[in-house]
Coordinates of C-alpha atoms and ligand atoms in Angstrom, one line a residue:
X1 CA 178.9 129.1 38.3
X2 CA 180.9 128.0 35.3
X3 CA 183.8 130.3 34.8
X4 CA 185.0 130.5 30.9
X5 CA 187.2 133.4 31.4
X6 CA 190.8 132.3 32.7
X7 CA 192.7 134.7 30.1
X8 CA 191.4 137.6 32.0
X9 CA 192.5 136.0 35.5
X10 CA 192.5 133.1 37.4
X11 CA 191.2 132.4 41.0
X12 CA 194.1 132.7 43.4
X13 CA 195.3 128.8 44.2
X14 CA 194.6 128.2 48.3
X15 CA 198.4 127.3 48.5
X16 CA 199.1 130.7 47.4
X17 CA 196.8 132.3 49.6
X18 CA 198.0 130.5 52.6
X19 CA 201.9 131.2 51.7
X20 CA 201.0 135.0 51.2
X21 CA 198.9 135.2 54.3
X22 CA 201.8 133.5 56.2
X23 CA 204.2 135.8 54.6
X24 CA 202.1 138.9 55.6
X25 CA 202.0 138.1 59.3
X26 CA 205.2 137.0 59.8
X27 CA 207.4 139.0 57.5
X28 CA 207.2 143.0 57.4
X29 CA 210.7 144.3 56.8
X30 CA 211.8 145.9 53.6
X31 CA 214.0 143.8 51.5
X32 CA 216.7 146.8 51.2
X33 CA 216.9 147.0 54.6
X34 CA 220.3 145.5 56.1
X35 CA 219.4 144.3 59.4
X36 CA 217.9 140.4 59.4
X37 CA 214.4 141.2 59.3
X38 CA 215.1 142.7 55.9
X39 CA 217.8 140.3 54.9
X40 CA 215.3 137.5 55.5
X41 CA 212.5 139.0 53.2
X42 CA 215.3 139.6 50.6
X43 CA 216.1 135.7 50.8
X44 CA 212.3 134.8 50.5
X45 CA 212.2 137.1 47.4
X46 CA 215.0 135.5 46.1
X47 CA 213.3 132.0 46.3
X48 CA 210.5 133.2 44.5
X49 CA 212.8 134.8 41.9
X50 CA 214.5 131.2 41.7
X51 CA 211.4 129.8 40.8
X52 CA 209.9 132.2 38.3
X53 CA 213.7 131.9 36.6
X54 CA 213.5 128.1 36.8
X55 CA 210.2 127.7 35.2
X56 CA 211.3 130.2 32.6
X57 CA 214.6 128.2 32.1
X58 CA 216.3 131.2 33.1
X59 CA 219.0 132.4 35.7
X60 CA 217.5 134.1 39.0
X61 CA 219.8 137.4 38.2
X62 CA 217.5 137.6 34.6
X63 CA 214.4 138.2 36.7
X64 CA 213.0 141.4 37.5
X65 CA 209.7 141.7 39.4
X66 CA 207.3 144.5 38.3
X67 CA 204.2 145.6 39.4
X68 CA 202.2 143.9 36.4
X69 CA 202.2 142.6 33.1
X70 CA 201.4 145.8 31.7
X71 CA 204.5 147.3 33.6
X72 CA 206.8 144.6 32.1
X73 CA 205.4 145.2 28.9
X74 CA 206.2 148.7 29.1
X75 CA 209.6 148.4 30.7
X76 CA 210.4 146.1 27.6
X77 CA 209.3 148.8 25.0
X78 CA 210.7 152.1 26.8
X79 CA 213.5 150.8 28.1
X80 CA 214.6 149.5 24.9
X81 CA 213.6 152.5 22.5
X82 CA 215.2 154.9 25.0
X83 CA 218.4 152.9 25.0
X84 CA 220.2 153.8 22.3
X85 CA 219.8 157.3 20.4
X86 CA 220.8 155.9 17.2
X87 CA 218.0 153.2 17.3
X88 CA 214.6 154.8 17.3
X89 CA 212.5 152.3 15.4
X90 CA 210.2 149.7 16.6
X91 CA 208.3 146.8 15.3
X92 CA 205.4 145.5 17.1
X93 CA 202.9 142.8 15.8
X94 CA 199.2 144.5 14.8
X95 CA 197.7 142.0 17.4
X96 CA 199.7 142.8 20.6
X97 CA 197.8 143.6 23.8
X98 CA 197.3 147.1 24.7
X99 CA 200.0 147.3 26.9
X100 CA 202.3 146.8 23.8
X101 CA 200.2 148.7 21.3
X102 CA 199.3 151.6 23.2
X103 CA 203.2 152.0 24.3
X104 CA 204.1 152.0 20.6
X105 CA 201.4 154.5 19.7
X106 CA 202.7 156.9 22.6
X107 CA 206.3 156.6 21.1
X108 CA 205.1 157.0 17.5
X109 CA 203.3 160.3 18.1
X110 CA 206.9 161.3 19.6
X111 CA 208.6 160.6 16.6
X112 CA 209.5 157.0 16.8
X113 CA 208.9 155.2 13.7
X114 CA 206.8 152.0 14.5
X115 CA 206.0 149.3 12.1
X116 CA 202.8 147.1 13.0
X117 CA 203.3 143.7 11.5
X118 CA 200.4 142.2 9.7
X119 CA 199.1 138.6 10.5
X120 CA 197.4 135.9 8.4
X121 CA 193.8 134.7 9.0
X122 CA 194.7 132.5 11.7
X123 CA 196.8 135.6 13.5
X124 CA 200.3 134.4 12.8
X125 CA 202.7 137.2 12.2
X126 CA 204.1 137.7 8.5
X127 CA 207.8 137.0 8.8
X128 CA 208.6 138.6 5.4
X129 CA 207.0 141.7 6.7
X130 CA 209.6 141.5 9.5
X131 CA 212.4 141.1 7.3
X132 CA 211.4 144.0 5.3
X133 CA 210.9 146.4 8.5
X134 CA 214.2 145.4 10.3
X135 CA 216.7 148.2 9.7
X136 CA 220.0 149.2 11.6
X137 CA 217.9 151.9 13.6
X138 CA 215.5 149.0 14.9
X139 CA 215.8 149.3 18.8
X140 CA 213.3 146.3 19.3
X141 CA 210.8 143.7 18.0
X142 CA 208.0 142.9 20.1
X143 CA 205.5 140.0 19.3
X144 CA 203.5 138.3 21.7
X145 CA 204.0 134.5 22.3
X146 CA 200.3 133.7 22.3
X147 CA 197.2 136.0 21.7
X148 CA 194.8 136.7 24.4
X149 CA 191.8 136.8 22.2
X150 CA 192.4 134.0 19.9
X151 CA 195.3 132.1 21.4
X152 CA 197.4 131.5 18.3
X153 CA 201.1 131.0 19.2
X154 CA 203.9 133.1 17.4
X155 CA 207.1 131.6 16.0
X156 CA 209.1 133.5 18.5
X157 CA 212.1 131.1 17.8
X158 CA 212.3 132.2 14.0
X159 CA 211.6 136.0 14.9
X160 CA 214.6 136.0 17.2
X161 CA 216.4 134.4 14.8
X162 CA 215.7 137.1 12.0
X163 CA 215.7 139.8 14.3
X164 CA 219.4 138.8 15.6
X165 CA 220.7 138.6 12.0
X166 CA 220.3 142.7 12.4
X167 CA 221.5 142.7 15.8
X168 CA 218.0 143.5 17.1
X169 CA 216.8 142.4 20.4
X170 CA 213.4 140.5 20.9
X171 CA 210.8 140.9 23.4
X172 CA 208.0 138.4 23.8
X173 CA 204.9 138.9 26.0
X174 CA 204.2 135.6 27.5
X175 CA 201.4 136.5 30.0
X176 CA 199.3 134.1 28.3
X177 CA 201.4 131.1 27.8
X178 CA 203.0 130.6 31.0
X179 CA 201.0 127.9 32.6
X180 CA 199.5 126.9 29.5
X181 CA 202.4 125.5 27.3
X182 CA 206.0 125.3 28.0
X183 CA 207.7 128.7 28.2
X184 CA 211.8 128.2 27.7
X185 CA 213.7 131.7 26.9
X186 CA 216.5 129.5 25.6
X187 CA 214.4 127.7 23.3
X188 CA 212.5 130.8 22.2
X189 CA 215.6 132.7 21.7
X190 CA 214.1 135.9 22.7
X191 CA 216.0 138.8 24.9
X192 CA 213.0 139.8 27.1
X193 CA 210.0 138.3 28.0
X194 CA 207.1 139.1 30.1
X195 CA 204.8 137.3 32.6
X196 CA 202.0 138.0 35.1
X197 CA 201.2 136.2 38.2
X198 CA 197.3 136.5 38.0
X199 CA 197.0 134.5 35.0
X200 CA 198.6 131.4 36.8
X201 CA 196.4 131.3 39.9
X202 CA 198.5 134.1 41.6
X203 CA 198.1 137.4 42.9
X204 CA 197.1 140.6 40.8
X205 CA 199.3 143.3 40.5
X206 CA 202.8 141.5 40.2
X207 CA 204.5 140.3 37.0
X208 CA 208.2 140.1 35.9
X209 CA 210.4 140.7 32.9
X210 CA 213.0 138.5 32.1
X211 CA 215.9 140.3 30.8
X212 CA 218.8 138.2 29.1
X213 CA 222.1 138.9 30.8
X214 CA 223.9 141.6 28.7
X215 CA 220.9 142.8 27.1
X216 CA 220.7 146.6 26.8
X217 CA 217.9 148.3 28.6
X218 CA 217.1 151.4 30.7
X219 CA 215.0 151.5 33.9
X220 CA 211.5 152.5 33.0
X221 CA 210.6 153.4 36.9
X222 CA 213.2 155.6 38.5
X223 CA 214.2 155.9 41.9
X224 CA 215.8 153.6 44.4
X225 CA 218.4 150.8 43.9
X226 CA 215.5 148.0 43.9
X227 CA 215.7 145.0 41.3
X228 CA 219.5 145.6 40.8
X229 CA 218.7 149.5 39.8
X230 CA 216.5 148.4 36.9
X231 CA 213.2 149.1 38.5
X232 CA 212.8 151.4 41.3
X233 CA 210.2 151.1 44.1
X234 CA 209.9 149.0 47.3
X235 CA 208.8 145.8 46.0
X236 CA 205.5 143.9 46.2
X237 CA 207.0 141.5 48.6
X238 CA 203.7 139.6 49.3
X239 CA 202.6 139.3 45.8
X240 CA 206.0 138.1 44.6
X241 CA 205.9 135.5 47.4
X242 CA 202.5 134.7 46.0
X243 CA 203.9 134.5 42.3
X244 CA 206.7 132.3 43.5
X245 CA 204.1 130.1 45.1
X246 CA 202.1 130.1 42.3
X247 CA 204.9 128.9 39.8
X248 CA 205.8 126.2 42.5
X249 CA 202.1 124.8 42.3
X250 CA 202.4 124.8 38.7
X251 CA 205.3 122.8 38.4
X252 CA 203.9 120.6 41.1
X253 CA 200.2 120.1 40.0
X254 CA 199.5 122.5 37.2
X255 CA 201.4 120.9 34.3
X256 CA 199.8 117.7 34.9
X257 CA 196.5 119.5 34.7
X258 CA 197.2 121.0 31.1
X259 CA 196.1 118.1 29.1
X260 CA 193.1 117.6 30.9
X261 CA 192.2 121.1 30.3
X262 CA 192.9 120.9 26.5
X263 CA 191.2 117.8 26.3
X264 CA 187.9 119.5 27.6
X265 CA 188.4 122.4 25.3
X266 CA 188.6 120.5 22.3
X267 CA 185.4 118.6 23.4
X268 CA 183.7 121.9 23.6
X269 CA 184.9 123.3 20.3
X270 CA 183.8 119.9 18.6
X271 CA 180.7 120.6 20.3
X272 CA 179.9 123.8 19.8
X273 CA 180.9 123.4 15.8
X274 CA 178.7 120.2 15.7
X275 CA 175.5 121.7 17.2
X276 CA 175.6 125.6 16.2
X277 CA 175.0 126.3 12.7
X278 CA 176.9 129.1 11.1
X279 CA 179.3 129.2 13.9
X280 CA 182.6 130.1 12.9
X281 CA 186.0 129.6 14.8
X282 CA 188.6 132.3 15.1
X283 CA 192.5 131.2 15.7
X284 CA 194.9 128.9 14.4
X285 CA 193.2 125.5 14.4
X286 CA 196.2 123.3 16.1
X287 CA 199.2 125.9 16.9
X288 CA 197.4 127.7 19.3
X289 CA 196.7 127.7 23.4
X290 CA 194.1 125.2 23.0
X291 CA 192.4 126.4 26.1
X292 CA 191.4 129.6 24.2
X293 CA 188.3 129.1 22.0
X294 CA 187.0 132.4 20.3
X295 CA 183.7 131.8 18.2
X296 CA 181.8 134.4 15.6
X297 CA 178.0 133.7 15.5
X298 CA 177.2 136.2 12.7
X299 CA 174.1 138.1 12.9
X300 CA 174.4 138.2 17.0
X301 CA 176.0 140.9 19.1
X302 CA 178.3 139.4 21.5
X303 CA 177.3 141.4 24.2
X304 CA 173.7 139.9 24.2
X305 CA 175.1 136.2 24.2
X306 CA 177.4 137.2 27.2
X307 CA 174.6 138.5 28.9
X308 CA 172.2 135.8 28.3
X309 CA 175.1 133.2 29.5
X310 CA 175.7 135.1 32.2
X311 CA 172.3 134.9 33.7
X312 CA 172.9 131.2 33.4
X313 CA 176.1 131.8 36.0
X314 CA 178.1 131.0 32.7
X315 CA 180.7 133.7 32.2
X316 CA 182.6 134.2 28.9
X317 CA 183.8 137.3 27.2
X318 CA 183.7 139.5 24.3
X319 CA 187.6 139.4 23.9
X320 CA 190.4 141.0 26.0
X321 CA 189.4 141.9 29.5
X322 CA 191.2 145.3 28.9
X323 CA 188.8 146.3 26.0
X324 CA 185.6 144.9 27.6
X325 CA 184.2 148.3 28.5
X326 CA 185.0 150.0 25.3
X327 CA 182.8 150.0 22.2
X328 CA 185.7 149.5 20.2
X329 CA 185.7 146.4 17.9
X330 CA 188.6 144.0 18.8
X331 CA 191.8 145.0 16.8
X332 CA 192.8 141.3 16.9
X333 CA 189.7 140.1 15.1
X334 CA 190.0 142.9 12.5
X335 CA 193.8 142.1 11.8
X336 CA 192.9 138.7 11.0
X337 CA 190.3 139.8 8.6
X338 CA 187.0 139.8 10.0
X339 CA 184.7 142.3 9.0
X340 CA 183.4 144.7 12.1
X341 CA 179.9 143.1 12.2
X342 CA 181.5 139.6 12.6
X343 CA 183.8 140.9 14.9
X344 CA 181.2 142.3 17.1
X345 CA 179.5 138.8 17.4
X346 CA 182.8 136.9 18.8
X347 CA 183.0 135.4 22.1
X348 CA 186.0 133.9 23.8
X349 CA 185.8 131.2 26.6
X350 CA 188.9 130.3 27.9
X351 CA 189.3 127.2 30.1
X352 CA 191.5 126.6 33.1
X353 CA 191.9 124.6 36.3
X354 CA 188.2 125.4 37.5
X355 CA 186.4 123.5 34.8
X356 CA 185.1 120.0 34.8
X357 CA 183.3 117.9 32.1
X358 CA 180.2 118.6 33.6
X359 CA 181.0 122.4 32.8
X360 CA 181.4 121.4 29.2
X361 CA 178.2 119.4 29.0
X362 CA 175.9 122.4 30.6
X363 CA 177.7 124.8 28.2
X364 CA 177.2 122.6 25.5
X365 CA 173.3 122.4 26.7
X366 CA 173.1 125.9 27.4
X367 CA 174.7 127.8 24.3
X368 CA 173.1 126.1 21.3
X369 CA 169.8 127.4 23.1
X370 CA 170.9 130.8 23.8
X371 CA 171.9 131.3 20.0
X372 CA 168.8 129.8 18.8
X373 CA 166.6 131.9 20.9
X374 CA 168.8 135.1 20.2
X375 CA 168.6 134.5 16.5
X376 CA 165.0 134.0 16.4
X377 CA 164.6 137.6 18.0
X378 CA 167.2 139.4 15.8
X379 CA 166.0 140.8 12.4
X380 CA 169.8 140.7 10.8
X381 CA 170.0 138.2 8.3
X382 CA 173.6 136.5 8.3
X383 CA 173.7 135.8 4.8
X384 CA 173.9 139.5 4.2
Ligands
PLP401 N1 199.9 141.1 28.1 C1 198.6 140.0 27.8 C2 198.8 139.2 26.4 C3 197.6 139.9 28.7 O1 196.4 138.9 28.4 C4 197.6 140.5 29.9 C5 196.2 140.7 30.8 O2 195.0 140.5 30.3 C6 198.5 141.5 30.0 C7 199.7 141.7 29.1 C8 198.6 142.6 31.2 O3 198.9 141.9 32.5 P1 198.3 142.6 33.6 O4 196.9 142.4 33.7 O5 199.3 141.6 34.6 O6 198.9 143.9 33.4

């Protein structure tokens, strides 16, 4: 098979599987227990915490493990908006992942004023709109580091600078950037940052929220004293160990792989643009996570393209995995100005460690045929 959906999830690296199975066999203790088998687990978790912190340029004490990227996003939003009673306004971008957008909508329905920042046709957030929306009542600005659908990278450092002038903390969802581009919390200047293990060849069901020391935030899950009283619930110990190992593998080998994957992606992009007539590329041409490719094939339904490719064991997606099953048109593609019928014709290919030059050659052979065949059997005139 040719897997071109690494933004949805990645295969677990064999070293991660090995480390997790060692841990599961050898260490069942509860990290909150004070006797040796519990303490040992706590020590192992802290090694993982150290690794995640180091890759983000953070301190160990600033990393809080969660049950997913989604939970870390919810933690950032609800923990910040609930924090100070006089701050009940929220600013998010219009192209956030549902983990942020749905949290914002939930709060909006309960009286919180939410501003959805518009983006330009490349998907870059409008900084003027951010300046206009910020008030002394703003609790949080949340803008994703890069889009899962079109890959566009946001100017988080500038966003943080603008928000901080008004004393407002900034959260960024870096689920789609960790492992693909450098993610350094100090350079980004953010106060909160979300990551998720399964996007970097680690296990599913574990994420982390970076919370800069001194940031005002309330717990999102209430209960025990875990994660320095900010995230209750016995830790997903094996998952966290796997996350730490995935980060180690990334630091050791994954970083070297980045330019290979980017080159493959650029070759695929160029090939598609040269061989398929009337194809349209979505996202920023250069300031993008280059392994993310999103194309519109006007006149066709993305679903038909996806299924045709799947019969050839080429796996792509129609956008974010989370909206895959719904009939809704991508809010990201609408936000960059695509008409709904064009947005419905878009497919996303996201490359990763599993891909080779042969994969790209095969896709460049098969995709033009698939598109030509589908165009022949559809009545829709793309020039309409
Ligand atoms: N944020 C972004 C940008 C994502 O792409 C995803 C996953 O698709 C998430 C958050 C959610 O992460 P998780 O699957 O760990 O809940």
